[in-house]
């Protein structure tokens, strides 16, 4: 396993910059997830690490070696693609062995031992004599991972590897990837647009938007303390609510100004609260102590069994509130919302940056 250091990496196409001065340190053995919406530059970044795209500017170091301009095969990496890219006419065994037979100096018994070991880890030993068209999507994905494993690379790169699988299989394969990472202690850089994959798989997550790195951190740190409004809305499902600063609430405004400074009272500033962090004053004695209050009207209540979600209109903003499954709320009813102030985030109206609490 090896650490990866991206230092001021840029990618320019003729009239377009896809990645802007990216600085990112991936520790040896870390599971780093690059996540962001379509077109944010995450695949381009992965392909630059792999050597499949030229690096326009900056420096790339893998395992202490400058590989900015090295050929892909000189980087000691293995990449697993969304499309699997298996050879259709070869057996599973040959798909896994082929690269080593062609490019390594390993003996046949050594190669065989590696294929058998990878097949066992991935639980596909009984499939070794089949061809790709005789496999399910999940099995093909395992073969593609197996082909990477047998090479024993320093770094694994995954490009949306689970996108072609159905929801149930995706959940299962997430568990499998986590197990492999734990067992082998390998360094992984994993690209996905799916924030659930990012939250559940990453040791750390790097959130990108518009070719720029927005924030890097442990999943729960990013969930609790997003650095920008973009990160706040991208990470977490259901999405974070963005409530206006209450205009008619003198005590609430005074409290906010006192805690976050006058910037928090500027027009357009928004307060970020996740659905589980908004209280209902009517039936929550603890939340009644909240200094911030909003009047709203219940639009809809969805009772999911273990919990309920209430859609509440506050002025022209919709707010989603998670509540107990038997919460006494009906459509059309007026209610008062409160805030879990220990979890409140305040975003600057202009920059979208989270405001720090005043010391
Ligand atoms: P993501 O993986 O986050 O969906 P990409 O890294 O594929 O995004 O693309 C980032 C940006 O770079 C996009 O705006 C895309 O259109 C652009 N881009 C990607 N490849 C090329 C290319 N070969 N030529 C020009 N622009 C490209």
Coordinates of C-alpha atoms and ligand atoms in Angstrom, one line a residue:
X1 CA 0.0 0.0 0.0
X2 CA 1.1 3.5 -0.7
X3 CA 0.2 7.1 0.0
X4 CA -0.9 9.4 -2.8
X5 CA -0.2 13.1 -2.9
X6 CA -1.9 15.4 -5.3
X7 CA -0.2 18.8 -5.3
X8 CA -1.8 21.7 -7.1
X9 CA -3.2 19.4 -9.8
X10 CA -4.9 21.0 -12.7
X11 CA -6.6 19.6 -15.8
X12 CA -7.3 21.9 -18.7
X13 CA -9.1 21.0 -21.9
X14 CA -8.9 23.4 -24.8
X15 CA -11.4 25.9 -23.5
X16 CA -12.3 24.4 -20.2
X17 CA -10.7 23.7 -16.8
X18 CA -12.0 20.5 -15.5
X19 CA -9.9 20.4 -12.3
X20 CA -8.6 23.5 -10.5
X21 CA -5.5 23.3 -8.3
X22 CA -6.4 20.2 -6.4
X23 CA -4.4 19.5 -3.2
X24 CA -5.3 16.2 -1.6
X25 CA -3.3 13.8 0.6
X26 CA -4.5 10.2 0.6
X27 CA -2.8 8.2 3.4
X28 CA -1.5 4.7 2.9
X29 CA -4.3 2.2 3.6
X30 CA -7.0 4.8 3.4
X31 CA -10.3 4.4 1.7
X32 CA -10.7 7.8 0.1
X33 CA -14.0 8.6 -1.7
X34 CA -14.2 11.4 -4.3
X35 CA -17.8 12.4 -4.5
X36 CA -19.7 15.2 -6.3
X37 CA -22.4 15.7 -8.9
X38 CA -21.9 14.8 -12.5
X39 CA -19.3 16.9 -14.3
X40 CA -17.5 18.0 -11.1
X41 CA -14.2 16.5 -12.2
X42 CA -13.9 13.4 -10.1
X43 CA -13.4 10.9 -13.0
X44 CA -10.8 13.2 -14.5
X45 CA -9.0 13.3 -11.2
X46 CA -9.0 9.5 -11.0
X47 CA -7.9 9.2 -14.6
X48 CA -5.0 11.6 -13.9
X49 CA -3.9 9.4 -10.9
X50 CA -4.1 6.3 -13.2
X51 CA -2.1 8.0 -15.9
X52 CA -5.0 7.8 -18.4
X53 CA -5.1 11.6 -18.7
X54 CA -2.2 14.0 -18.8
X55 CA -1.8 16.3 -15.9
X56 CA -1.8 20.0 -17.1
X57 CA -0.1 21.4 -14.0
X58 CA 0.9 20.2 -10.5
X59 CA 2.6 17.2 -9.1
X60 CA 1.5 13.6 -8.4
X61 CA 3.4 11.4 -5.9
X62 CA 2.5 7.8 -5.3
X63 CA 4.4 5.8 -2.7
X64 CA 7.1 8.6 -2.4
X65 CA 7.8 8.5 -6.2
X66 CA 7.0 11.4 -8.5
X67 CA 4.8 9.9 -11.2
X68 CA 3.3 13.1 -12.7
X69 CA 4.4 12.1 -16.2
X70 CA 4.9 8.4 -15.7
X71 CA 3.2 5.8 -18.0
X72 CA 0.2 4.0 -16.4
X73 CA 2.1 0.7 -16.1
X74 CA 4.9 2.5 -14.2
X75 CA 2.5 3.6 -11.4
X76 CA 1.7 0.3 -9.8
X77 CA -2.0 1.0 -9.7
X78 CA -5.0 -1.0 -10.7
X79 CA -8.3 0.5 -11.9
X80 CA -11.8 -1.1 -11.7
X81 CA -14.2 0.5 -14.2
X82 CA -18.0 0.8 -14.0
X83 CA -18.2 -1.1 -17.3
X84 CA -16.1 -4.0 -15.9
X85 CA -14.2 -4.3 -19.2
X86 CA -14.0 -8.1 -19.1
X87 CA -12.8 -10.1 -22.1
X88 CA -16.0 -11.9 -23.3
X89 CA -14.3 -14.9 -24.9
X90 CA -12.1 -15.7 -21.9
X91 CA -13.1 -17.7 -18.8
X92 CA -13.2 -15.9 -15.5
X93 CA -9.9 -17.6 -14.6
X94 CA -8.2 -16.3 -17.8
X95 CA -9.7 -12.8 -17.3
X96 CA -8.0 -12.7 -14.0
X97 CA -4.7 -14.4 -15.0
X98 CA -4.3 -12.8 -18.4
X99 CA -2.6 -9.5 -17.4
X100 CA -0.1 -11.4 -15.2
X101 CA 0.7 -13.9 -17.9
X102 CA 1.3 -11.2 -20.4
X103 CA 3.2 -8.6 -18.4
X104 CA 4.7 -10.2 -15.3
X105 CA 7.6 -12.5 -14.8
X106 CA 5.7 -14.7 -12.4
X107 CA 5.6 -18.5 -12.9
X108 CA 2.4 -20.3 -13.8
X109 CA 2.1 -21.8 -10.3
X110 CA 2.6 -18.3 -8.7
X111 CA -0.1 -16.8 -11.0
X112 CA -2.4 -19.7 -10.2
X113 CA -2.0 -19.2 -6.5
X114 CA -2.8 -15.5 -6.9
X115 CA -6.0 -16.2 -8.9
X116 CA -7.1 -18.9 -6.5
X117 CA -6.5 -16.6 -3.5
X118 CA -8.4 -13.6 -5.1
X119 CA -11.2 -15.9 -6.2
X120 CA -11.5 -17.2 -2.7
X121 CA -11.6 -13.8 -1.1
X122 CA -14.2 -12.7 -3.6
X123 CA -16.2 -15.9 -3.3
X124 CA -16.1 -16.8 -7.0
X125 CA -14.0 -20.0 -7.0
X126 CA -16.9 -22.0 -8.4
X127 CA -17.2 -19.5 -11.3
X128 CA -13.6 -19.7 -12.6
X129 CA -14.5 -21.8 -15.7
X130 CA -17.4 -19.7 -16.7
X131 CA -17.4 -16.9 -19.3
X132 CA -18.6 -13.3 -18.5
X133 CA -22.0 -13.8 -20.3
X134 CA -22.8 -16.6 -17.9
X135 CA -22.4 -14.3 -14.9
X136 CA -24.7 -11.9 -13.1
X137 CA -23.8 -8.2 -12.8
X138 CA -22.6 -8.6 -9.3
X139 CA -20.4 -11.6 -10.3
X140 CA -18.9 -9.7 -13.2
X141 CA -18.1 -6.9 -10.8
X142 CA -16.2 -9.4 -8.6
X143 CA -14.2 -10.7 -11.5
X144 CA -13.2 -7.1 -12.4
X145 CA -12.1 -6.6 -8.8
X146 CA -10.3 -9.9 -8.8
X147 CA -8.4 -9.0 -11.9
X148 CA -7.1 -5.9 -10.1
X149 CA -6.4 -7.9 -6.9
X150 CA -4.1 -10.5 -8.5
X151 CA -1.7 -7.7 -9.6
X152 CA -1.2 -6.7 -6.0
X153 CA -0.9 -3.1 -6.8
X154 CA 0.1 -0.3 -4.4
X155 CA -3.2 1.5 -5.1
X156 CA -6.7 0.6 -6.2
X157 CA -8.8 3.1 -8.2
X158 CA -12.5 2.5 -8.5
X159 CA -14.6 4.5 -11.0
X160 CA -18.3 4.2 -10.0
X161 CA -18.0 0.4 -9.7
X162 CA -21.4 -0.3 -8.3
X163 CA -23.5 2.0 -10.6
X164 CA -24.7 -0.8 -12.8
X165 CA -26.0 -3.0 -10.0
X166 CA -29.5 -2.9 -8.5
X167 CA -30.0 -1.4 -5.1
X168 CA -29.9 -4.6 -3.1
X169 CA -26.7 -5.8 -4.7
X170 CA -25.1 -2.4 -4.3
X171 CA -25.7 -2.6 -0.6
X172 CA -24.2 -6.1 -0.5
X173 CA -21.2 -5.1 -2.6
X174 CA -20.6 -2.1 -0.4
X175 CA -20.1 -4.6 2.5
X176 CA -17.8 -6.7 0.4
X177 CA -15.6 -3.8 -0.6
X178 CA -15.4 -2.7 3.0
X179 CA -14.4 -6.3 4.0
X180 CA -11.7 -6.4 1.3
X181 CA -10.3 -3.1 2.4
X182 CA -10.2 -4.2 6.1
X183 CA -8.6 -7.6 5.2
X184 CA -6.0 -6.3 2.8
X185 CA -5.3 -2.8 4.2
X186 CA -5.1 -1.5 0.6
X187 CA -5.1 2.2 -0.4
X188 CA -8.3 2.9 -2.3
X189 CA -9.4 6.0 -4.3
X190 CA -13.1 5.5 -5.1
X191 CA -15.2 7.8 -7.3
X192 CA -19.0 8.0 -7.0
X193 CA -21.8 10.5 -7.4
X194 CA -23.7 8.7 -4.7
X195 CA -23.4 10.3 -1.3
X196 CA -24.7 7.2 0.5
X197 CA -21.7 5.2 -1.0
X198 CA -19.4 8.0 0.1
X199 CA -20.8 8.1 3.6
X200 CA -20.7 4.4 4.1
X201 CA -17.4 3.4 2.5
X202 CA -15.0 6.3 3.0
X203 CA -12.4 6.5 5.7
X204 CA -12.5 10.1 4.4
X205 CA -14.5 11.8 1.7
X206 CA -13.4 14.5 -0.7
X207 CA -16.4 16.5 -1.9
X208 CA -15.9 18.2 -5.3
X209 CA -18.0 20.7 -7.2
X210 CA -17.3 22.6 -10.4
X211 CA -13.7 21.2 -10.6
X212 CA -12.8 22.4 -7.1
X213 CA -12.3 20.5 -3.9
X214 CA -14.9 21.8 -1.4
X215 CA -14.1 19.8 1.7
X216 CA -12.1 16.7 2.9
X217 CA -12.9 14.9 6.1
X218 CA -14.3 11.9 7.9
X219 CA -17.9 11.2 6.8
X220 CA -19.6 12.2 10.1
X221 CA -17.4 15.3 10.4
X222 CA -18.6 16.5 7.0
X223 CA -22.2 15.5 7.9
X224 CA -22.1 17.5 11.1
X225 CA -20.0 20.4 10.0
X226 CA -20.2 21.0 6.2
X227 CA -17.9 23.9 5.2
X228 CA -20.2 25.3 2.5
X229 CA -23.9 25.3 1.7
X230 CA -23.1 23.1 -1.4
X231 CA -21.5 20.4 0.8
X232 CA -24.4 20.7 3.3
X233 CA -27.0 20.0 0.7
X234 CA -25.0 17.4 -1.2
X235 CA -24.2 15.2 1.8
X236 CA -27.1 13.7 3.7
X237 CA -30.4 12.1 2.7
X238 CA -33.0 13.4 3.0
X239 CA -31.4 16.8 2.3
X240 CA -30.6 19.4 4.9
X241 CA -33.2 22.2 5.3
X242 CA -32.3 25.8 4.7
X243 CA -34.5 28.0 6.7
X244 CA -34.6 31.8 6.6
X245 CA -33.5 33.9 9.6
X246 CA -36.8 34.6 11.3
X247 CA -37.8 38.2 10.6
X248 CA -40.5 38.7 13.2
X249 CA -38.6 37.1 16.1
X250 CA -36.6 39.7 18.0
X251 CA -35.3 37.4 20.6
X252 CA -34.3 34.8 18.0
X253 CA -32.4 37.5 16.0
X254 CA -30.7 38.8 19.0
X255 CA -29.5 35.3 20.0
X256 CA -28.3 34.7 16.4
X257 CA -26.4 38.0 16.2
X258 CA -24.9 37.4 19.6
X259 CA -23.7 33.9 18.7
X260 CA -22.6 34.3 15.0
X261 CA -22.1 38.1 14.7
X262 CA -24.1 40.6 12.6
X263 CA -23.2 38.8 9.3
X264 CA -25.7 36.2 10.3
X265 CA -28.5 38.8 10.2
X266 CA -27.9 39.9 6.6
X267 CA -30.6 39.3 4.1
X268 CA -30.2 36.0 2.3
X269 CA -28.3 34.3 5.1
X270 CA -29.7 30.8 5.6
X271 CA -29.8 28.5 8.6
X272 CA -29.0 24.8 8.0
X273 CA -30.8 22.1 9.9
X274 CA -31.2 18.5 9.0
X275 CA -34.7 16.9 9.2
X276 CA -33.8 15.3 12.6
X277 CA -32.6 18.7 14.0
X278 CA -35.9 20.6 13.5
X279 CA -38.2 20.3 16.5
X280 CA -42.0 20.7 16.7
X281 CA -42.7 23.1 19.6
X282 CA -46.2 21.8 20.0
X283 CA -45.2 18.3 21.2
X284 CA -41.6 18.6 22.1
X285 CA -40.9 20.0 25.5
X286 CA -37.1 20.1 25.1
X287 CA -37.4 22.0 21.8
X288 CA -39.6 24.6 23.5
X289 CA -36.4 26.1 24.9
X290 CA -35.1 26.9 21.4
X291 CA -34.3 30.6 20.8
X292 CA -35.3 30.3 17.1
X293 CA -38.9 29.7 16.1
X294 CA -40.7 29.6 12.8
X295 CA -44.5 29.5 12.2
X296 CA -45.5 27.0 9.5
X297 CA -48.3 25.0 8.0
X298 CA -48.3 21.2 7.6
X299 CA -48.4 20.2 3.9
X300 CA -48.1 16.5 4.2
X301 CA -47.2 13.8 6.7
X302 CA -45.6 10.5 5.6
X303 CA -45.6 7.8 8.2
X304 CA -43.0 5.2 7.4
X305 CA -43.4 2.8 10.3
X306 CA -40.3 3.5 12.3
X307 CA -40.5 7.3 11.8
X308 CA -42.6 10.0 10.1
X309 CA -41.6 12.9 7.8
X310 CA -43.6 16.0 7.9
X311 CA -43.4 18.5 5.0
X312 CA -44.0 22.0 6.5
X313 CA -44.3 25.3 4.7
X314 CA -42.5 28.3 6.3
X315 CA -43.3 31.3 4.2
X316 CA -42.2 30.2 0.7
X317 CA -39.7 27.6 2.0
X318 CA -40.5 23.9 2.4
X319 CA -39.0 22.2 5.5
X320 CA -38.8 18.5 6.1
X321 CA -39.0 17.4 9.7
X322 CA -38.4 13.9 11.0
X323 CA -40.7 13.0 13.8
X324 CA -42.0 10.0 15.8
X325 CA -44.2 7.7 13.7
X326 CA -47.3 8.6 15.7
X327 CA -46.7 12.4 15.8
X328 CA -50.0 14.3 16.1
X329 CA -49.9 16.4 13.0
X330 CA -52.4 16.7 10.2
X331 CA -52.3 18.3 6.8
X332 CA -53.4 22.0 7.0
X333 CA -52.6 22.4 10.6
X334 CA -50.5 25.3 11.8
X335 CA -47.4 24.5 13.9
X336 CA -44.3 26.1 15.3
X337 CA -40.8 24.8 14.4
X338 CA -37.8 25.0 16.6
X339 CA -34.1 24.4 16.2
X340 CA -31.6 22.0 17.8
X341 CA -29.2 24.9 18.4
X342 CA -26.3 22.6 19.2
X343 CA -26.4 21.4 15.6
X344 CA -27.4 24.7 13.8
X345 CA -25.3 25.9 10.9
X346 CA -25.3 29.4 9.5
X347 CA -24.3 30.0 5.8
X348 CA -23.2 33.3 4.5
X349 CA -25.6 34.8 1.9
X350 CA -22.8 35.7 -0.6
X351 CA -20.1 33.1 -0.4
X352 CA -22.2 30.1 0.9
X353 CA -19.4 29.5 3.5
X354 CA -20.4 28.3 7.0
X355 CA -20.0 31.1 9.6
X356 CA -18.1 30.1 12.7
X357 CA -19.6 30.7 16.1
X358 CA -18.1 33.6 17.9
X359 CA -15.7 32.6 20.7
Ligands
LIG1 P1 -17.4 13.6 -13.3 O1 -16.6 12.4 -13.2 O2 -17.4 14.4 -11.9 O3 -18.8 13.4 -13.7 P2 -15.6 14.4 -15.3 O4 -14.3 14.4 -14.6 O5 -15.9 13.3 -16.2 O6 -16.7 14.7 -14.3 O7 -15.6 15.8 -16.2 C1 -15.3 17.0 -15.6 C2 -15.5 18.1 -16.7 O8 -14.5 18.0 -17.7 C3 -16.8 18.1 -17.3 O9 -17.3 19.4 -17.5 C4 -16.6 17.4 -18.7 O10 -17.5 17.9 -19.6 C5 -15.2 17.9 -19.0 N1 -14.4 16.9 -19.8 C6 -14.2 15.6 -19.5 N2 -13.4 15.0 -20.4 C7 -13.2 15.9 -21.4 C8 -12.6 15.9 -22.7 N3 -11.9 14.9 -23.1 N4 -12.6 17.1 -23.4 C9 -13.2 18.2 -22.9 N5 -13.8 18.3 -21.7 C10 -13.9 17.2 -21.0

